[in-house]
Amino acid sequence: MTAPTTDPRTWVRQFHPAADDAVRLVCFPHAGGSASFYFPVSAQLSPAVDVRAVQYPGRQDRRAEPTIADLHRLADALVPALRPLADRPLAFFGHSMGAVVAYEVALRLAAAGAPPLVRLFVSGRRAPSRVRAESVHERDDQGIVAELQRLSGTDAGLLDDPETRAMILPAIRGDYRAIETYRVTPGSTVHAPLSVLVGDSDPQVTLDEARAWSEHTTGPVDLRVFPGGHFYLSERSGEVIRLVADELANAARPDATPRA
């Protein structure tokens, strides 16, 4: 294993070209996820939106690097890579663990003097202040596989293959450790409008836990509920992408006013 790289180019992927004046949207994957999860989002929003996707260490082309199993350290490591992207209107989208990573990076960028995000999309995750006792990262391999199958987040065929399972489970375990041991710094808030997206049958998030995101921003909050479970956004990708496109188009207008 090598140490995680500090080269900003290693952390961020761009799959499609974008207009020079396009709003920039940085997407953060879920636990065990990779940048390629957002390839369809990039394909549909390009060239009107400059979509970038974060690649965490420990997966795909970064398999040789150890997973960062502490969410605050992960956010710290992302800041140098993402700070240069704030040279134009910037929005974040994060699903599940990615929602919290996006939130923590937004806090750090603001502290570094970057302009506020035009919008923060948080999907499939309860508010940072809402903590559950979780210990998936302490289970054996079969226990982690069972959790992935419960949430329908990973192709069951991949998990059936021993070699593939051995290759991907270390990163998944590290991600689960990062999100399950995460605790928010009390009183921290972003200064951006929030879109909170959730599936109506997501076992990981209740509507009350989703509404609690309002405690973590000084901006307006818009809660959107979709049919589906934890990975509702895969089944409702068209609706989610249209929502993102509409919100970013509204944010890009000079006379735009935040939505409540």
Tab-separated table of C-alpha atoms in Angstrom:
chain	number	residue	atom	x	y	z
A	1	MET	CA	0.000	0.000	0.000
A	2	THR	CA	1.077	3.556	-0.696
A	3	ALA	CA	0.045	6.708	1.121
A	4	PRO	CA	-2.967	8.582	-0.317
A	5	THR	CA	-1.767	11.010	-2.962
A	6	THR	CA	-1.970	14.765	-2.505
A	7	ASP	CA	-2.165	15.360	-6.296
A	8	PRO	CA	-5.497	17.177	-6.837
A	9	ARG	CA	-5.927	15.553	-10.265
A	10	THR	CA	-6.156	12.144	-8.638
A	11	TRP	CA	-9.179	13.088	-6.529
A	12	VAL	CA	-11.542	14.472	-9.174
A	13	ARG	CA	-12.880	13.082	-12.473
A	14	GLN	CA	-14.417	14.977	-15.387
A	15	PHE	CA	-16.238	12.707	-17.824
A	16	HIS	CA	-17.709	15.219	-20.286
A	17	PRO	CA	-16.920	18.734	-21.523
A	18	ALA	CA	-18.828	21.756	-20.262
A	19	ALA	CA	-19.419	25.328	-21.337
A	20	ASP	CA	-16.911	27.885	-20.085
A	21	ASP	CA	-19.571	29.638	-18.005
A	22	ALA	CA	-21.299	26.476	-16.711
A	23	VAL	CA	-22.141	26.065	-13.053
A	24	ARG	CA	-19.812	23.442	-11.573
A	25	LEU	CA	-21.318	20.488	-9.692
A	26	VAL	CA	-19.037	18.252	-7.604
A	27	CYS	CA	-20.527	14.834	-6.789
A	28	PHE	CA	-19.523	12.722	-3.777
A	29	PRO	CA	-20.098	8.925	-3.801
A	30	HIS	CA	-21.725	6.750	-1.160
A	31	ALA	CA	-19.822	4.265	1.032
A	32	GLY	CA	-18.072	1.821	-1.271
A	33	GLY	CA	-18.945	3.964	-4.267
A	34	SER	CA	-16.688	5.451	-6.905
A	35	ALA	CA	-16.628	8.430	-9.250
A	36	SER	CA	-18.090	6.384	-12.092
A	37	PHE	CA	-21.419	6.188	-10.224
A	38	TYR	CA	-22.013	9.747	-11.443
A	39	PHE	CA	-21.110	9.137	-15.111
A	40	PRO	CA	-24.817	9.136	-16.145
A	41	VAL	CA	-25.362	12.412	-14.276
A	42	SER	CA	-22.466	13.997	-16.126
A	43	ALA	CA	-23.693	12.648	-19.472
A	44	GLN	CA	-27.153	14.146	-19.031
A	45	LEU	CA	-26.145	17.514	-17.567
A	46	SER	CA	-23.245	18.258	-19.944
A	47	PRO	CA	-22.509	20.814	-21.326
A	48	ALA	CA	-24.860	23.067	-19.328
A	49	VAL	CA	-23.333	21.898	-16.031
A	50	ASP	CA	-19.673	21.148	-15.412
A	51	VAL	CA	-19.976	17.866	-13.493
A	52	ARG	CA	-16.975	16.630	-11.516
A	53	ALA	CA	-16.980	13.393	-9.501
A	54	VAL	CA	-14.809	12.635	-6.487
A	55	GLN	CA	-12.733	9.455	-6.457
A	56	TYR	CA	-11.918	8.321	-2.932
A	57	PRO	CA	-8.738	6.279	-2.388
A	58	GLY	CA	-8.960	2.507	-2.120
A	59	ARG	CA	-11.070	1.755	-5.216
A	60	GLN	CA	-10.808	1.357	-8.976
A	61	ASP	CA	-7.671	3.135	-10.228
A	62	ARG	CA	-6.808	4.096	-6.621
A	63	ARG	CA	-6.891	0.519	-5.260
A	64	ALA	CA	-3.244	0.690	-4.212
A	65	GLU	CA	-3.981	3.521	-1.773
A	66	PRO	CA	-5.417	2.842	1.693
A	67	THR	CA	-8.969	3.928	2.375
A	68	ILE	CA	-9.238	6.958	4.646
A	69	ALA	CA	-11.431	5.534	7.408
A	70	ASP	CA	-11.945	8.848	9.227
A	71	LEU	CA	-14.445	11.195	7.627
A	72	HIS	CA	-12.878	14.387	8.963
A	73	ARG	CA	-9.490	13.337	7.563
A	74	LEU	CA	-11.130	12.505	4.242
A	75	ALA	CA	-12.689	15.966	4.066
A	76	ASP	CA	-9.348	17.547	4.971
A	77	ALA	CA	-7.640	15.641	2.152
A	78	LEU	CA	-10.231	16.774	-0.385
A	79	VAL	CA	-9.935	20.499	0.247
A	80	PRO	CA	-6.693	21.101	-1.737
A	81	ALA	CA	-8.205	19.295	-4.722
A	82	LEU	CA	-11.516	21.137	-4.636
A	83	ARG	CA	-10.419	24.647	-3.661
A	84	PRO	CA	-9.318	25.484	-7.263
A	85	LEU	CA	-12.781	24.478	-8.532
A	86	ALA	CA	-14.381	27.376	-6.640
A	87	ASP	CA	-13.355	29.835	-9.351
A	88	ARG	CA	-16.931	29.727	-10.707
A	89	PRO	CA	-20.373	29.099	-9.148
A	90	LEU	CA	-20.026	25.803	-7.312
A	91	ALA	CA	-22.562	23.267	-6.042
A	92	PHE	CA	-22.145	19.920	-4.277
A	93	PHE	CA	-24.190	16.709	-4.532
A	94	GLY	CA	-23.568	13.852	-2.114
A	95	HIS	CA	-25.431	10.592	-1.597
A	96	SER	CA	-25.434	8.701	1.726
A	97	MET	CA	-21.901	8.971	3.160
A	98	GLY	CA	-21.161	11.369	0.313
A	99	ALA	CA	-23.731	13.816	1.674
A	100	VAL	CA	-21.770	14.173	4.894
A	101	VAL	CA	-18.424	14.361	3.081
A	102	ALA	CA	-19.861	17.145	0.892
A	103	TYR	CA	-21.103	18.985	3.981
A	104	GLU	CA	-17.750	18.740	5.766
A	105	VAL	CA	-15.832	19.870	2.664
A	106	ALA	CA	-18.233	22.810	2.285
A	107	LEU	CA	-17.445	23.852	5.865
A	108	ARG	CA	-13.709	23.690	5.186
A	109	LEU	CA	-13.875	25.594	1.912
A	110	ALA	CA	-15.852	28.368	3.590
A	111	ALA	CA	-13.259	28.546	6.370
A	112	ALA	CA	-10.566	28.853	3.679
A	113	GLY	CA	-12.340	31.871	2.187
A	114	ALA	CA	-14.070	30.261	-0.792
A	115	PRO	CA	-17.430	31.723	-1.913
A	116	PRO	CA	-20.527	29.968	-0.526
A	117	LEU	CA	-21.939	27.095	-2.526
A	118	VAL	CA	-24.846	28.042	-4.779
A	119	ARG	CA	-26.574	24.861	-3.542
A	120	LEU	CA	-25.794	21.759	-1.512
A	121	PHE	CA	-27.725	18.615	-2.469
A	122	VAL	CA	-27.762	16.006	0.321
A	123	SER	CA	-29.313	12.677	-0.609
A	124	GLY	CA	-30.158	9.540	1.328
A	125	ARG	CA	-28.611	10.664	4.595
A	126	ARG	CA	-29.936	11.889	7.902
A	127	ALA	CA	-28.707	15.205	9.273
A	128	PRO	CA	-25.200	15.171	10.812
A	129	SER	CA	-26.621	15.784	14.267
A	130	ARG	CA	-28.860	12.700	14.097
A	131	VAL	CA	-26.756	9.748	15.272
A	132	ARG	CA	-27.655	6.069	15.279
A	133	ALA	CA	-25.678	3.274	16.917
A	134	GLU	CA	-24.215	1.459	13.906
A	135	SER	CA	-21.389	-1.073	13.640
A	136	VAL	CA	-21.478	-2.554	10.155
A	137	HIS	CA	-17.736	-1.926	9.849
A	138	GLU	CA	-17.144	-4.366	12.747
A	139	ARG	CA	-18.951	-7.268	11.043
A	140	ASP	CA	-17.228	-10.086	9.214
A	141	ASP	CA	-17.233	-10.051	5.414
A	142	GLN	CA	-20.552	-11.880	5.163
A	143	GLY	CA	-22.123	-9.371	7.514
A	144	ILE	CA	-21.034	-6.469	5.347
A	145	VAL	CA	-22.258	-8.250	2.217
A	146	ALA	CA	-25.632	-8.786	3.884
A	147	GLU	CA	-25.900	-5.061	4.608
A	148	LEU	CA	-25.034	-4.146	1.024
A	149	GLN	CA	-27.667	-6.539	-0.250
A	150	ARG	CA	-30.226	-5.109	2.177
A	151	LEU	CA	-29.668	-1.633	0.781
A	152	SER	CA	-29.415	-2.848	-2.840
A	153	GLY	CA	-26.349	-0.705	-3.392
A	154	THR	CA	-24.036	-3.279	-4.965
A	155	ASP	CA	-24.596	-5.775	-7.767
A	156	ALA	CA	-25.180	-9.131	-6.062
A	157	GLY	CA	-23.233	-10.859	-8.820
A	158	LEU	CA	-20.093	-8.948	-7.878
A	159	LEU	CA	-20.445	-10.008	-4.265
A	160	ASP	CA	-20.778	-13.666	-5.269
A	161	ASP	CA	-17.310	-13.703	-6.807
A	162	PRO	CA	-14.648	-14.314	-4.093
A	163	GLU	CA	-11.859	-12.442	-5.899
A	164	THR	CA	-14.001	-9.390	-6.593
A	165	ARG	CA	-15.366	-9.438	-3.052
A	166	ALA	CA	-11.838	-9.534	-1.612
A	167	MET	CA	-10.888	-6.590	-3.807
A	168	ILE	CA	-13.796	-4.280	-2.973
A	169	LEU	CA	-14.644	-5.105	0.653
A	170	PRO	CA	-11.648	-3.340	2.273
A	171	ALA	CA	-12.722	0.015	0.818
A	172	ILE	CA	-16.347	-0.604	1.784
A	173	ARG	CA	-15.367	-1.524	5.346
A	174	GLY	CA	-13.200	1.592	5.608
A	175	ASP	CA	-16.012	3.795	4.332
A	176	TYR	CA	-18.457	2.296	6.805
A	177	ARG	CA	-15.978	2.923	9.604
A	178	ALA	CA	-15.640	6.546	8.473
A	179	ILE	CA	-19.351	7.289	8.417
A	180	GLU	CA	-20.337	5.207	11.451
A	181	THR	CA	-17.722	6.815	13.714
A	182	TYR	CA	-18.305	10.327	12.358
A	183	ARG	CA	-19.514	13.007	14.743
A	184	VAL	CA	-20.290	16.522	13.645
A	185	THR	CA	-18.626	19.506	15.292
A	186	PRO	CA	-21.417	21.099	17.378
A	187	GLY	CA	-22.708	24.383	16.025
A	188	SER	CA	-21.185	24.050	12.551
A	189	THR	CA	-23.345	25.362	9.690
A	190	VAL	CA	-22.920	25.964	5.990
A	191	HIS	CA	-24.085	29.191	4.369
A	192	ALA	CA	-25.844	27.724	1.373
A	193	PRO	CA	-29.339	26.654	0.314
A	194	LEU	CA	-29.924	22.929	0.826
A	195	SER	CA	-31.887	20.433	-1.218
A	196	VAL	CA	-32.567	17.374	0.936
A	197	LEU	CA	-33.491	14.310	-1.131
A	198	VAL	CA	-34.736	11.064	0.376
A	199	GLY	CA	-36.575	7.862	-0.544
A	200	ASP	CA	-39.884	7.338	1.230
A	201	SER	CA	-38.919	3.787	2.288
A	202	ASP	CA	-35.235	4.349	3.033
A	203	PRO	CA	-34.362	2.344	6.174
A	204	GLN	CA	-31.401	4.648	6.821
A	205	VAL	CA	-33.317	7.942	6.999
A	206	THR	CA	-36.643	8.989	8.494
A	207	LEU	CA	-38.339	12.162	7.309
A	208	ASP	CA	-37.692	13.767	10.702
A	209	GLU	CA	-33.990	12.916	10.396
A	210	ALA	CA	-33.974	14.412	6.898
A	211	ARG	CA	-35.750	17.601	8.015
A	212	ALA	CA	-33.081	18.064	10.696
A	213	TRP	CA	-30.637	19.197	7.981
A	214	SER	CA	-32.243	22.610	8.516
A	215	GLU	CA	-30.178	22.847	11.721
A	216	HIS	CA	-26.971	22.757	9.682
A	217	THR	CA	-27.390	25.695	7.312
A	218	THR	CA	-28.191	29.385	7.489
A	219	GLY	CA	-29.878	29.116	4.083
A	220	PRO	CA	-33.289	27.840	2.970
A	221	VAL	CA	-34.005	24.094	2.904
A	222	ASP	CA	-36.077	22.236	0.334
A	223	LEU	CA	-37.074	18.638	1.199
A	224	ARG	CA	-37.926	16.330	-1.717
A	225	VAL	CA	-39.285	12.830	-1.110
A	226	PHE	CA	-39.131	10.191	-3.855
A	227	PRO	CA	-40.637	6.713	-4.033
A	228	GLY	CA	-38.008	4.116	-3.196
A	229	GLY	CA	-35.419	2.949	-0.717
A	230	HIS	CA	-31.852	3.947	0.029
A	231	PHE	CA	-30.854	3.924	-3.634
A	232	TYR	CA	-34.056	5.567	-4.863
A	233	LEU	CA	-31.881	7.827	-7.055
A	234	SER	CA	-30.898	4.913	-9.284
A	235	GLU	CA	-34.543	4.070	-9.935
A	236	ARG	CA	-35.596	7.726	-10.198
A	237	SER	CA	-32.489	9.055	-11.902
A	238	GLY	CA	-34.410	11.051	-14.504
A	239	GLU	CA	-36.430	12.903	-11.877
A	240	VAL	CA	-33.392	13.556	-9.693
A	241	ILE	CA	-31.299	14.862	-12.577
A	242	ARG	CA	-34.126	17.158	-13.720
A	243	LEU	CA	-34.416	18.520	-10.194
A	244	VAL	CA	-30.675	19.186	-10.031
A	245	ALA	CA	-30.699	20.825	-13.475
A	246	ASP	CA	-33.627	23.082	-12.547
A	247	GLU	CA	-32.098	24.147	-9.247
A	248	LEU	CA	-28.718	24.927	-10.822
A	249	ALA	CA	-30.327	26.840	-13.689
A	250	ASN	CA	-32.197	28.899	-11.113
A	251	ALA	CA	-29.017	29.471	-9.107
A	252	ALA	CA	-27.126	30.602	-12.213
A	253	ARG	CA	-29.578	33.415	-13.014
A	254	PRO	CA	-28.283	36.807	-11.812
A	255	ASP	CA	-31.706	37.715	-10.441
A	256	ALA	CA	-32.291	34.338	-8.826
A	257	THR	CA	-33.673	34.246	-5.302
A	258	PRO	CA	-33.190	31.227	-3.027
A	259	ARG	CA	-36.043	28.756	-2.869
A	260	ALA	CA	-37.516	28.048	0.529
